Short mmCIF file of C-alpha atoms and ligand atoms in Angstrom, two decimals:
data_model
loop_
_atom_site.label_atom_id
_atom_site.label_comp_id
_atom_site.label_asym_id
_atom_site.label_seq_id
_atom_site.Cartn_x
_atom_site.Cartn_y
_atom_site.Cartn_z
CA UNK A 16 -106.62 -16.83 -6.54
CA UNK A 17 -103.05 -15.80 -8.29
CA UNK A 18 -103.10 -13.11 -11.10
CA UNK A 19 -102.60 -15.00 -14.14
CA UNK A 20 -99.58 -13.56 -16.71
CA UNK A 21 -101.77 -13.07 -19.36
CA UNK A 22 -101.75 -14.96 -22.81
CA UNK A 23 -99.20 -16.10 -24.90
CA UNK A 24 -96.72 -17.55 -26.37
CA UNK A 25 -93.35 -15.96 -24.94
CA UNK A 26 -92.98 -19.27 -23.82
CA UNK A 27 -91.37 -20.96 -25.55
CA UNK A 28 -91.55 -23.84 -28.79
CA UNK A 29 -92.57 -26.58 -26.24
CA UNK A 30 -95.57 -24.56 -25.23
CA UNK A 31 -99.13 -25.21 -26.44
CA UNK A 32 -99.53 -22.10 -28.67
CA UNK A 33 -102.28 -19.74 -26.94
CA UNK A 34 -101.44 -21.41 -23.48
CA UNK A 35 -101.73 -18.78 -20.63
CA UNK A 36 -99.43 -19.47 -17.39
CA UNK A 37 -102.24 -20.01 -14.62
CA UNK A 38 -99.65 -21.13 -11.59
CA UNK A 39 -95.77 -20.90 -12.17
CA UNK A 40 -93.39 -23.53 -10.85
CA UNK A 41 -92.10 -21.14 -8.42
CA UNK A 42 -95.58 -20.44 -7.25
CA UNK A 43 -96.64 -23.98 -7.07
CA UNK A 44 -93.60 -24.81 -5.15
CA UNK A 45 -94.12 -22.55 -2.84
CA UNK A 46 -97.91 -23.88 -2.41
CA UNK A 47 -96.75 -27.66 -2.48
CA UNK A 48 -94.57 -26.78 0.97
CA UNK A 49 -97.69 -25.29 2.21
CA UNK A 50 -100.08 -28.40 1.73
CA UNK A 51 -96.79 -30.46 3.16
CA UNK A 52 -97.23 -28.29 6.30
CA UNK A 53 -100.78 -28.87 6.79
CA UNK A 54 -100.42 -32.20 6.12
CA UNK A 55 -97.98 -32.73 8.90
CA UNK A 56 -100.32 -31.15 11.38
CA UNK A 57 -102.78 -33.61 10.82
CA UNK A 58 -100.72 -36.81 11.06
CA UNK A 59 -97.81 -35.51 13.04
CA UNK A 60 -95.13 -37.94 13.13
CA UNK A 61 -97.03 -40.76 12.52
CA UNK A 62 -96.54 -42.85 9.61
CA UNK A 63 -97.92 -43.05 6.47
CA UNK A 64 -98.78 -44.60 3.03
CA UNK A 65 -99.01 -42.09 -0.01
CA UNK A 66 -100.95 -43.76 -2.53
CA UNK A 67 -100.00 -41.62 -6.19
CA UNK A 68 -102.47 -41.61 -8.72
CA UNK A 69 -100.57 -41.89 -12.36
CA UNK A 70 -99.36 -40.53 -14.21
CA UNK A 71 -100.58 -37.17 -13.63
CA UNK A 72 -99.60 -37.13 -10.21
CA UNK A 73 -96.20 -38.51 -10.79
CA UNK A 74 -94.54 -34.70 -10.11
CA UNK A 75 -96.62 -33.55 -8.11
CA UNK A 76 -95.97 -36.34 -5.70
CA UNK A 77 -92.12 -36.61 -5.76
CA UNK A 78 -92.45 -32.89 -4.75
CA UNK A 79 -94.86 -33.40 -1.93
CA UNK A 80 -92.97 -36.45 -0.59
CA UNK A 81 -89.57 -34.47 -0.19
CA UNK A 82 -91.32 -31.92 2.08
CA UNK A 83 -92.98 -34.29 4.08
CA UNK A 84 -90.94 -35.31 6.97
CA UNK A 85 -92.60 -38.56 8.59
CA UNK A 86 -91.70 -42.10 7.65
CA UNK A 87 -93.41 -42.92 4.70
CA UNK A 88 -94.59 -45.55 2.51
CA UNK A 89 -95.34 -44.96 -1.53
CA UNK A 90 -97.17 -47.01 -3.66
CA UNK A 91 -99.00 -46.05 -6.91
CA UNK A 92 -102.27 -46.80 -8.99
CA UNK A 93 -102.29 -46.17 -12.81
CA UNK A 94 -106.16 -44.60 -13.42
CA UNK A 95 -106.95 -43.68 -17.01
CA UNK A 96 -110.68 -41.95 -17.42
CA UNK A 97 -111.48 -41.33 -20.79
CA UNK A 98 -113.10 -38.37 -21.66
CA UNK A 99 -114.70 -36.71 -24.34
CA UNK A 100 -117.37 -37.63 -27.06
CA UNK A 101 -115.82 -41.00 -28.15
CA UNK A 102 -116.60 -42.68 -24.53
CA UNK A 103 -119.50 -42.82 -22.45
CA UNK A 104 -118.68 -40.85 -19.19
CA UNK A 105 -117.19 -42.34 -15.96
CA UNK A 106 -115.86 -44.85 -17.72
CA UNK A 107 -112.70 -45.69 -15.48
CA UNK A 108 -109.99 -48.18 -15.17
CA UNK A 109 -108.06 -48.21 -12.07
CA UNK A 110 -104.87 -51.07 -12.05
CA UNK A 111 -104.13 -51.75 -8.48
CA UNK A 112 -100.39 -52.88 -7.34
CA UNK A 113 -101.16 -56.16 -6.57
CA UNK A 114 -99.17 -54.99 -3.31
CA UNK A 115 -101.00 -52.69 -1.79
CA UNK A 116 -100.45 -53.17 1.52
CA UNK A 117 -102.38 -50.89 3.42
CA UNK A 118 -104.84 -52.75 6.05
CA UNK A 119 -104.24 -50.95 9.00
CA UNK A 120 -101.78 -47.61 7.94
CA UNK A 121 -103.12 -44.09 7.32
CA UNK A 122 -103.36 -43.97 3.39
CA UNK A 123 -103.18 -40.67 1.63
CA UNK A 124 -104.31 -40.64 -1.94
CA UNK A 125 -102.31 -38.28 -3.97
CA UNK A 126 -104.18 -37.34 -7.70
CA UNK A 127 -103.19 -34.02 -10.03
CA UNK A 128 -106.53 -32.61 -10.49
CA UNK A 129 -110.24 -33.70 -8.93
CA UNK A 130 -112.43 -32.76 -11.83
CA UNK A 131 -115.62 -34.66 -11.87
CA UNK A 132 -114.67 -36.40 -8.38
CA UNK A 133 -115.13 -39.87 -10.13
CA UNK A 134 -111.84 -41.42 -10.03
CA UNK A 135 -110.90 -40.83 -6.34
CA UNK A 136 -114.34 -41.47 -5.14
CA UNK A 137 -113.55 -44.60 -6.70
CA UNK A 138 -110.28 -45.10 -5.30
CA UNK A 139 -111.30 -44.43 -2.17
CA UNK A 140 -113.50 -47.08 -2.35
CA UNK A 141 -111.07 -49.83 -3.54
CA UNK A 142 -108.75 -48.52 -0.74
CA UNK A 143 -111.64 -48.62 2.00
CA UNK A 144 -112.01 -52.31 1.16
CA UNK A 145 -108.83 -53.24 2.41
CA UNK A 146 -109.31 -51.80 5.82
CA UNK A 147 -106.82 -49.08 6.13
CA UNK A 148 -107.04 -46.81 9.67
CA UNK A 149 -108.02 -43.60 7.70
CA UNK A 150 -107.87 -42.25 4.22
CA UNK A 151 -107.53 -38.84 2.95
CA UNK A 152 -106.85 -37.37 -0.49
CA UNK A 153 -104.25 -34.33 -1.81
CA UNK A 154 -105.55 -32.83 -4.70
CA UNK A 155 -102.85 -30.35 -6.50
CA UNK A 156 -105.57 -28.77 -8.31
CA UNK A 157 -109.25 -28.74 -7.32
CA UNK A 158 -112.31 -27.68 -10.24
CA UNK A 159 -115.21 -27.69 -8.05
CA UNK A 160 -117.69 -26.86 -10.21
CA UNK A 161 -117.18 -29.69 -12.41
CA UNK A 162 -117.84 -31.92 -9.38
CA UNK A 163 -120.33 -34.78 -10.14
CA UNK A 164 -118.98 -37.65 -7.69
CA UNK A 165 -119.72 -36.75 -3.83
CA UNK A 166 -116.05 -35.95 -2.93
CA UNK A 167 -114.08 -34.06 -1.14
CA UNK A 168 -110.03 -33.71 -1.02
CA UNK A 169 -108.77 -32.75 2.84
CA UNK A 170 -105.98 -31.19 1.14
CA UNK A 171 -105.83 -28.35 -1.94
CA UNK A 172 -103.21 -26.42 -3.65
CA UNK A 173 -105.28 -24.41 -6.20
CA UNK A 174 -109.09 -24.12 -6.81
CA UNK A 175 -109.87 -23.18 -10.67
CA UNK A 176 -112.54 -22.68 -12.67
CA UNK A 177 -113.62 -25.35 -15.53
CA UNK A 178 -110.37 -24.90 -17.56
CA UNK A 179 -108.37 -27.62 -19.16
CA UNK A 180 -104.94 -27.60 -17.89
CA UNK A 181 -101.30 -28.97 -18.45
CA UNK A 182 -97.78 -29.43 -17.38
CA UNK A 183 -96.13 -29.88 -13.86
CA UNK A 184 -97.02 -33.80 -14.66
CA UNK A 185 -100.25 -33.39 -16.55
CA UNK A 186 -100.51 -33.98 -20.35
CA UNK A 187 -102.89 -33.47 -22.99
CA UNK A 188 -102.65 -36.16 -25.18
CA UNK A 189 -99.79 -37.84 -23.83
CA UNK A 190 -97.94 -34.08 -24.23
CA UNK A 191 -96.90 -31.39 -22.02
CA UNK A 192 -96.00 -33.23 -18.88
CA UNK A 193 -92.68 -31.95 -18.58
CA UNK A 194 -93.45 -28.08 -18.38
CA UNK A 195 -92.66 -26.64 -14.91
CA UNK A 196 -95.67 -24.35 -15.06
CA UNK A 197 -99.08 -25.10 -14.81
CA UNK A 198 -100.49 -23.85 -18.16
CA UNK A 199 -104.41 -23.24 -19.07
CA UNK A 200 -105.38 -24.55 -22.56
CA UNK A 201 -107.94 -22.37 -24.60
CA UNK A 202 -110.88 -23.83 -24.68
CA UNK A 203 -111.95 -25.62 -27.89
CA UNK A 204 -108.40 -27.59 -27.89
P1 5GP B 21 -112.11 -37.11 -12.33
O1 5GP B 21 -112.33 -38.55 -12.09
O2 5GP B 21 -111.99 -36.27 -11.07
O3 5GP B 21 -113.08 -36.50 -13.29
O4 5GP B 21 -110.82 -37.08 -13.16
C1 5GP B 21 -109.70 -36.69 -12.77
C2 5GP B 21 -108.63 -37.02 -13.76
O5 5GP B 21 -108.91 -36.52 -15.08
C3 5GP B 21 -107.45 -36.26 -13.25
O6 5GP B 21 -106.74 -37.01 -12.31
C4 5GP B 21 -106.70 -35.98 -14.51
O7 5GP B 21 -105.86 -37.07 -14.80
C5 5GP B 21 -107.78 -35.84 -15.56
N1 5GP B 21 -108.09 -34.41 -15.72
C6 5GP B 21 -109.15 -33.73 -15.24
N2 5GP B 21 -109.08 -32.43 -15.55
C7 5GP B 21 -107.94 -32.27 -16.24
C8 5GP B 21 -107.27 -31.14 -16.81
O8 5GP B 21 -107.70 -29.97 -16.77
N3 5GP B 21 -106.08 -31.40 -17.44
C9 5GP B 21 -105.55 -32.65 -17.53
N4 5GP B 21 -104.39 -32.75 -18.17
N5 5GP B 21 -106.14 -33.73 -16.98
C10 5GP B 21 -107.31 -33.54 -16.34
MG1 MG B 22 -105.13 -38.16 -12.75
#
């Protein structure tokens, strides 16, 4: 795993205060290209439908597209799964485009971050039902000890540990998506 830059806060007014750079946008880019290239040697030149997971995903996605070279199709879910205290856990609402086309096409689900596993185990389930020829899920970010759902992404750009995380598309209350750099929270936030 990358050497982090250590904590904080020459970073700028837009930065959570106390936020340490885990994975900067250079760094991911560079690591994005590389999950393109393994990508391609699984489907080749065949083509595919990328299913995005919002909003998180939403950066993460447009990146991965551009380096992927085979014809394409890209359609989106919006999942929201609440978290903390307030909510009983694995609560999860998943809106489907009431297009989803996908009987028959090799679908790969694109999320941020596979935390708990639950909402692309769930996904993948919705998807299965309308009888696509394969599915596979890209995971930017991968926790793996926070795993409680029996899933597993085929493709990974970073494994971390149980650390709350932002920017490059994810958000912490509704903040932070914007930052290039993937940015570790301190715990407690
Ligand atoms: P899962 O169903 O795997 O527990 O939930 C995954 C979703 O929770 C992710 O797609 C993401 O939207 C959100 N999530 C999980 N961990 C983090 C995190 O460290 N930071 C942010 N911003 N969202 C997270
Ligand atoms: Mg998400």
């Amino acid at each position: 795993m990358t050497e982090t830059t250590g904590a904080p806060m020459t970073l700028g007014n837009h930065y959570p205060s106390q936020a340490e750079v885990l994975f900067k946008g250079s760094e991911i880019h560079a690591r994005v290209g590389e999950m393109a290239a393994d990508i391609r040697d699984v489907y080749g030149d065949e083509e595919i439908t990328i299913v995005a997971v919002l909003h998180g995903a939403l950066i993460f996605v447009a990146d991965l597209m551009r380096a992927l070279p085979m014809p394409m199709h890209l359609t989106a879910v919006v999942a929201s799964s609440y978290r903390g205290a307030a909510t009983s856990p694995g609560e999860l609402e998943i809106s489907l485009n009431s297009e989803l086309d996908i009987a028959d096409r090799h679908v790969l689900l694109v999320d941020d971050i596979l935390d708990t596993g639950r909402t692309l185990f769930r996904l993948k389930q919705i998807v299965a039902a309308h009888h696509p020829r394969s599915v596979r899920v890209a995971a930017l970010v991968d926790k793996p000890s926070r795993r409680v759902a029996e899933l597993k992404a085929d493709f990974v750009g970073f494994e971390i540990p149980d650390l709350f995380i932002v920017g490059y598309g994810l958000d912490f209350n509704g903040h932070y998506r914007n930052l290039p750099d993937i940015v570790a929270l301190p715990a407690g936030t």
